[in-house]
Amino acid sequence: PRGVLYGVMEDIEFSFAESKTHQNFLFKLRRLQIDNQLVNAAYPIFFYPVLPAGSEDEGFFLFNAIKNVSMKSINYFEHFFVSIGEMDIKADEEVVDNLMGFIWA
């Protein structure tokens, strides 16, 4: 076996709450980083979130939805929110070739 990428996720939060009329789903991922494991990689960090200057760290990924379950005939979401933070992806030809070989092997 050969490692191409190594990923780390930090501060993962998942919650689900239910009442007679509502379901609340929340998923939050504060940090995600994927490192290039190939020797002599031009870019040792393949993927990482970028925090814009002067902004607060709200996390990299956030999903929140509130579903009204009192309406049986349709799926009615009173609130639906998805946020993906700014990210940087750096890859050289070698890592792309290795990923393609892994996917199509």
Coordinates of N, CA, C and O in Angstrom, one line a residue:
P1 N 0.8 -1.2 0.0 CA 0.0 0.0 0.0 C 0.9 1.3 0.0 O 1.9 1.3 0.6
R2 N 0.3 2.3 -0.6 CA 1.0 3.5 -0.7 C 0.1 4.7 -0.4 O -1.0 4.8 -0.9
G3 N 0.6 5.5 0.5 CA -0.3 6.7 0.9 C 0.0 7.8 0.0 O 1.1 8.2 -0.3
V4 N -1.1 8.5 -0.5 CA -1.0 9.6 -1.3 C -1.4 10.9 -0.5 O -0.7 11.9 -0.6
L5 N -2.5 10.8 0.2 CA -3.0 11.9 1.0 C -3.3 11.5 2.4 O -3.6 10.3 2.7
Y6 N -3.2 12.5 3.3 CA -3.5 12.2 4.7 C -4.4 13.4 5.2 O -4.0 14.5 5.1
G7 N -5.6 13.0 5.7 CA -6.5 14.1 6.1 C -6.7 14.2 7.6 O -6.7 13.2 8.3
V8 N -7.0 15.4 8.1 CA -7.3 15.6 9.5 C -8.5 16.5 9.6 O -8.6 17.5 8.9
M9 N -9.5 16.1 10.4 CA -10.6 16.9 10.7 C -10.6 17.2 12.2 O -10.4 16.3 13.0
E10 N -10.9 18.5 12.6 CA -10.9 18.9 14.0 C -12.2 19.6 14.3 O -12.8 20.2 13.5
D11 N -12.6 19.4 15.6 CA -13.8 20.1 16.1 C -15.1 19.8 15.2 O -15.7 20.6 14.6
I12 N -15.4 18.5 15.2 CA -16.6 18.1 14.5 C -17.8 18.1 15.5 O -17.7 17.6 16.6
E13 N -18.9 18.7 15.1 CA -20.1 18.8 15.9 C -21.3 18.3 15.1 O -21.5 18.7 14.0
F14 N -22.1 17.4 15.7 CA -23.3 16.9 15.1 C -24.4 16.9 16.1 O -24.1 16.4 17.2
S15 N -25.5 17.5 15.8 CA -26.6 17.4 16.7 C -27.9 17.2 16.0 O -28.1 17.7 14.8
F16 N -28.8 16.6 16.6 CA -30.2 16.3 16.1 C -31.2 16.5 17.3 O -31.0 15.9 18.3
A17 N -32.1 17.3 17.1 CA -33.2 17.5 18.1 C -34.5 17.4 17.4 O -34.7 17.8 16.3
E18 N -35.5 16.8 18.1 CA -36.8 16.6 17.6 C -37.9 16.9 18.6 O -37.8 16.6 19.7
S19 N -38.9 17.6 18.1 CA -40.1 17.9 18.8 C -41.3 17.4 18.1 O -41.1 16.7 17.0
K20 N -42.5 17.6 18.5 CA -43.7 17.2 17.8 C -43.8 17.8 16.5 O -44.4 17.2 15.6
T21 N -43.3 19.0 16.3 CA -43.5 19.8 15.1 C -42.2 20.0 14.2 O -42.3 20.4 13.1
H22 N -41.1 19.8 14.9 CA -39.8 20.2 14.2 C -38.7 19.2 14.4 O -38.7 18.5 15.4
Q23 N -37.8 19.1 13.4 CA -36.6 18.4 13.5 C -35.4 19.4 13.2 O -35.5 20.1 12.2
N24 N -34.4 19.4 14.0 CA -33.3 20.3 13.8 C -32.0 19.5 13.6 O -31.7 18.7 14.5
F25 N -31.4 19.7 12.4 CA -30.1 19.0 12.1 C -29.0 20.0 12.1 O -29.2 21.1 11.5
L26 N -27.9 19.7 12.7 CA -26.7 20.6 12.7 C -25.5 19.8 12.5 O -25.3 18.8 13.2
F27 N -24.6 20.2 11.5 CA -23.3 19.6 11.4 C -22.3 20.7 11.1 O -22.5 21.5 10.3
K28 N -21.3 20.7 12.0 CA -20.2 21.7 11.9 C -18.9 21.1 11.9 O -18.6 20.2 12.7
L29 N -18.0 21.5 11.0 CA -16.6 21.1 10.9 C -15.7 22.3 10.9 O -15.8 23.1 10.0
R30 N -15.0 22.5 12.0 CA -14.2 23.7 12.2 C -13.0 23.7 11.3 O -12.6 24.7 10.7
R31 N -12.3 22.6 11.2 CA -11.1 22.5 10.4 C -10.9 21.2 9.6 O -11.2 20.2 10.1
L32 N -10.5 21.4 8.4 CA -10.1 20.2 7.5 C -8.8 20.5 6.8 O -8.7 21.6 6.2
Q33 N -7.9 19.6 6.9 CA -6.6 19.8 6.2 C -6.2 18.4 5.6 O -6.3 17.4 6.3
I34 N -5.8 18.5 4.4 CA -5.3 17.3 3.7 C -3.9 17.5 3.2 O -3.6 18.4 2.5
D35 N -3.0 16.6 3.7 CA -1.6 16.7 3.4 C -1.2 15.8 2.3 O -1.7 14.6 2.2
N36 N -0.2 16.2 1.5 CA 0.3 15.4 0.4 C 1.4 14.5 1.0 O 2.4 15.0 1.6
Q37 N 1.3 13.2 0.9 CA 2.2 12.3 1.5 C 3.3 11.8 0.5 O 4.2 11.0 0.9
L38 N 3.4 12.3 -0.7 CA 4.4 11.9 -1.6 C 5.7 12.6 -1.3 O 5.8 13.7 -0.9
V39 N 6.8 11.8 -1.4 CA 8.1 12.3 -1.1 C 8.5 13.4 -2.1 O 8.1 13.4 -3.3
N40 N 9.1 14.5 -1.6 CA 9.6 15.6 -2.4 C 8.4 16.3 -3.1 O 8.5 16.8 -4.3
A41 N 7.2 16.4 -2.5 CA 6.1 17.1 -3.0 C 6.3 18.6 -3.2 O 6.9 19.2 -2.3
A42 N 5.9 19.1 -4.3 CA 6.1 20.6 -4.5 C 5.2 21.3 -3.5 O 5.6 22.4 -3.0
Y43 N 4.1 20.8 -3.2 CA 3.1 21.4 -2.2 C 2.8 20.4 -1.1 O 2.0 19.5 -1.3
P44 N 3.4 20.5 0.0 CA 3.2 19.4 1.1 C 1.8 19.5 1.7 O 1.3 18.5 2.2
I45 N 1.1 20.6 1.6 CA -0.3 20.7 2.1 C -1.2 20.8 0.8 O -1.1 21.8 0.1
F46 N -2.0 19.8 0.6 CA -2.8 19.7 -0.6 C -4.1 20.6 -0.5 O -4.5 21.3 -1.4
F47 N -4.7 20.6 0.7 CA -6.0 21.3 0.9 C -6.0 21.9 2.3 O -5.8 21.1 3.3
Y48 N -6.4 23.1 2.4 CA -6.6 23.7 3.7 C -7.5 24.9 3.7 O -7.5 25.6 2.6
P49 N -8.2 25.2 4.7 CA -9.1 26.4 4.7 C -8.3 27.6 4.9 O -7.2 27.6 5.6
V50 N -8.7 28.7 4.3 CA -8.0 30.0 4.4 C -9.0 31.0 5.2 O -10.1 31.1 4.8
L51 N -8.4 31.6 6.2 CA -9.2 32.5 6.9 C -8.9 33.9 6.4 O -7.8 34.4 6.5
P52 N -9.9 34.6 5.8 CA -9.6 36.0 5.3 C -9.2 36.9 6.4 O -9.6 36.8 7.5
A53 N -8.3 37.8 6.0 CA -7.7 38.8 7.0 C -8.8 39.6 7.7 O -9.8 40.0 7.0
G54 N -8.7 39.7 9.0 CA -9.7 40.5 9.8 C -11.0 39.8 10.1 O -11.9 40.4 10.6
S55 N -11.2 38.5 9.7 CA -12.4 37.8 10.0 C -12.3 36.8 11.1 O -11.2 36.4 11.4
E56 N -13.4 36.5 11.7 CA -13.4 35.5 12.8 C -13.5 34.1 12.2 O -14.1 33.9 11.2
D57 N -12.9 33.1 13.0 CA -13.0 31.7 12.5 C -14.3 31.1 12.9 O -14.6 30.8 14.0
E58 N -15.2 31.1 11.9 CA -16.5 30.5 12.1 C -16.6 29.0 11.8 O -17.6 28.4 11.9
G59 N -15.5 28.5 11.4 CA -15.4 27.1 11.0 C -15.4 26.9 9.4 O -15.8 27.9 8.7
F60 N -15.0 25.8 9.0 CA -14.8 25.6 7.6 C -16.2 25.2 6.9 O -16.5 25.7 5.8
F61 N -16.9 24.3 7.5 CA -18.2 23.8 6.9 C -19.3 23.8 8.0 O -19.1 23.4 9.1
L62 N -20.5 24.3 7.6 CA -21.6 24.4 8.5 C -22.9 24.0 7.7 O -23.1 24.5 6.6
F63 N -23.6 23.1 8.2 CA -24.9 22.7 7.7 C -26.0 22.8 8.8 O -25.7 22.2 9.9
N64 N -27.0 23.5 8.6 CA -28.1 23.6 9.6 C -29.4 23.6 8.9 O -29.6 24.3 7.9
A65 N -30.3 22.7 9.3 CA -31.7 22.7 8.7 C -32.7 22.4 9.8 O -32.5 21.7 10.7
I66 N -33.8 23.1 9.7 CA -35.0 22.9 10.6 C -36.1 22.5 9.7 O -36.6 23.3 8.8
K67 N -36.6 21.3 9.9 CA -37.7 20.8 9.1 C -39.0 20.8 9.9 O -39.0 20.3 11.1
N68 N -40.1 21.2 9.3 CA -41.4 21.2 9.9 C -42.0 19.9 9.6 O -42.3 19.6 8.4
V69 N -42.2 19.0 10.6 CA -42.7 17.7 10.3 C -44.3 17.6 10.5 O -44.9 16.6 10.3
S70 N -44.9 18.7 10.9 CA -46.3 18.7 11.0 C -47.0 18.7 9.7 O -48.2 18.3 9.6
M71 N -46.3 19.1 8.6 CA -46.9 19.0 7.3 C -46.5 17.6 6.7 O -45.4 17.4 6.3
K72 N -47.4 16.7 6.6 CA -47.1 15.3 6.2 C -47.0 15.1 4.7 O -46.3 14.2 4.2
S73 N -47.7 16.0 3.9 CA -47.7 15.8 2.5 C -46.4 16.3 1.7 O -46.2 15.9 0.6
I74 N -45.6 17.2 2.4 CA -44.4 17.7 1.7 C -43.3 17.8 2.7 O -43.5 17.7 4.0
N75 N -42.1 17.8 2.2 CA -40.9 18.1 3.1 C -40.7 19.6 3.1 O -40.4 20.2 2.1
Y76 N -41.1 20.2 4.2 CA -41.0 21.7 4.4 C -39.9 22.0 5.4 O -39.9 21.7 6.5
F77 N -38.9 22.8 4.9 CA -37.8 23.2 5.7 C -38.0 24.7 6.0 O -38.0 25.5 5.1
E78 N -38.1 25.0 7.2 CA -38.3 26.4 7.6 C -36.9 27.2 7.6 O -36.9 28.4 7.4
H79 N -35.9 26.4 7.7 CA -34.5 27.0 7.7 C -33.6 26.0 7.0 O -33.6 24.8 7.4
F80 N -32.8 26.4 6.1 CA -31.8 25.5 5.4 C -30.6 26.4 5.1 O -30.7 27.3 4.3
F81 N -29.5 26.0 5.7 CA -28.3 26.8 5.6 C -27.0 25.9 5.4 O -26.8 25.0 6.1
V82 N -26.2 26.3 4.4 CA -25.0 25.6 4.1 C -23.9 26.7 3.9 O -24.1 27.6 3.1
S83 N -22.8 26.5 4.6 CA -21.7 27.5 4.5 C -20.4 26.7 4.3 O -20.1 25.8 5.1
I84 N -19.7 27.0 3.3 CA -18.3 26.4 3.0 C -17.4 27.6 3.0 O -17.5 28.5 2.2
G85 N -16.4 27.5 3.8 CA -15.4 28.6 3.9 C -14.4 28.6 2.8 O -14.3 27.7 2.0
E86 N -13.7 29.7 2.7 CA -12.7 29.8 1.6 C -11.6 28.8 1.8 O -11.2 28.4 3.0
M87 N -11.1 28.2 0.7 CA -10.1 27.1 0.8 C -9.0 27.3 -0.2 O -9.2 28.0 -1.2
D88 N -7.9 26.6 0.0 CA -6.8 26.7 -0.9 C -6.5 25.2 -1.3 O -6.3 24.4 -0.4
I89 N -6.4 24.9 -2.6 CA -6.0 23.6 -3.0 C -4.7 23.8 -3.9 O -4.7 24.5 -4.8
K90 N -3.7 23.1 -3.5 CA -2.4 23.1 -4.3 C -2.0 21.7 -4.6 O -1.8 20.9 -3.7
A91 N -1.9 21.4 -5.9 CA -1.5 20.1 -6.3 C -0.5 20.2 -7.5 O -0.7 21.0 -8.4
D92 N 0.4 19.3 -7.5 CA 1.3 19.2 -8.6 C 0.9 18.0 -9.5 O 0.0 17.3 -9.2
E93 N 1.6 17.9 -10.6 CA 1.2 16.8 -11.5 C 1.4 15.4 -10.9 O 0.5 14.5 -11.2
E94 N 2.3 15.2 -10.1 CA 2.6 13.9 -9.5 C 1.4 13.5 -8.6 O 0.9 12.3 -8.7
V95 N 0.9 14.4 -7.8 CA -0.2 14.0 -6.9 C -1.5 13.8 -7.7 O -2.3 12.9 -7.4
V96 N -1.7 14.6 -8.8 CA -2.9 14.4 -9.6 C -2.8 13.0 -10.3 O -3.8 12.3 -10.3
D97 N -1.6 12.7 -10.8 CA -1.5 11.3 -11.5 C -1.7 10.2 -10.5 O -2.4 9.2 -10.8
N98 N -1.2 10.3 -9.3 CA -1.4 9.3 -8.3 C -2.9 9.2 -7.9 O -3.4 8.1 -7.7
L99 N -3.6 10.3 -7.7 CA -5.0 10.3 -7.4 C -5.8 9.6 -8.5 O -6.7 8.8 -8.3
M100 N -5.5 10.0 -9.8 CA -6.2 9.3 -10.9 C -5.9 7.8 -11.0 O -6.9 7.1 -11.2
G101 N -4.7 7.4 -10.7 CA -4.4 6.0 -10.7 C -5.1 5.3 -9.6 O -5.6 4.2 -9.7
F102 N -5.3 6.0 -8.4 CA -6.0 5.4 -7.3 C -7.5 5.2 -7.6 O -8.1 4.2 -7.3
I103 N -8.1 6.3 -8.2 CA -9.5 6.3 -8.5 C -9.8 5.2 -9.6 O -10.8 4.5 -9.4
W104 N -9.0 5.1 -10.6 CA -9.3 4.2 -11.7 C -8.6 2.9 -11.7 O -8.6 2.2 -12.6
A105 N -8.0 2.6 -10.5 CA -7.3 1.3 -10.4 C -8.3 0.1 -10.2 O -9.3 0.3 -9.8

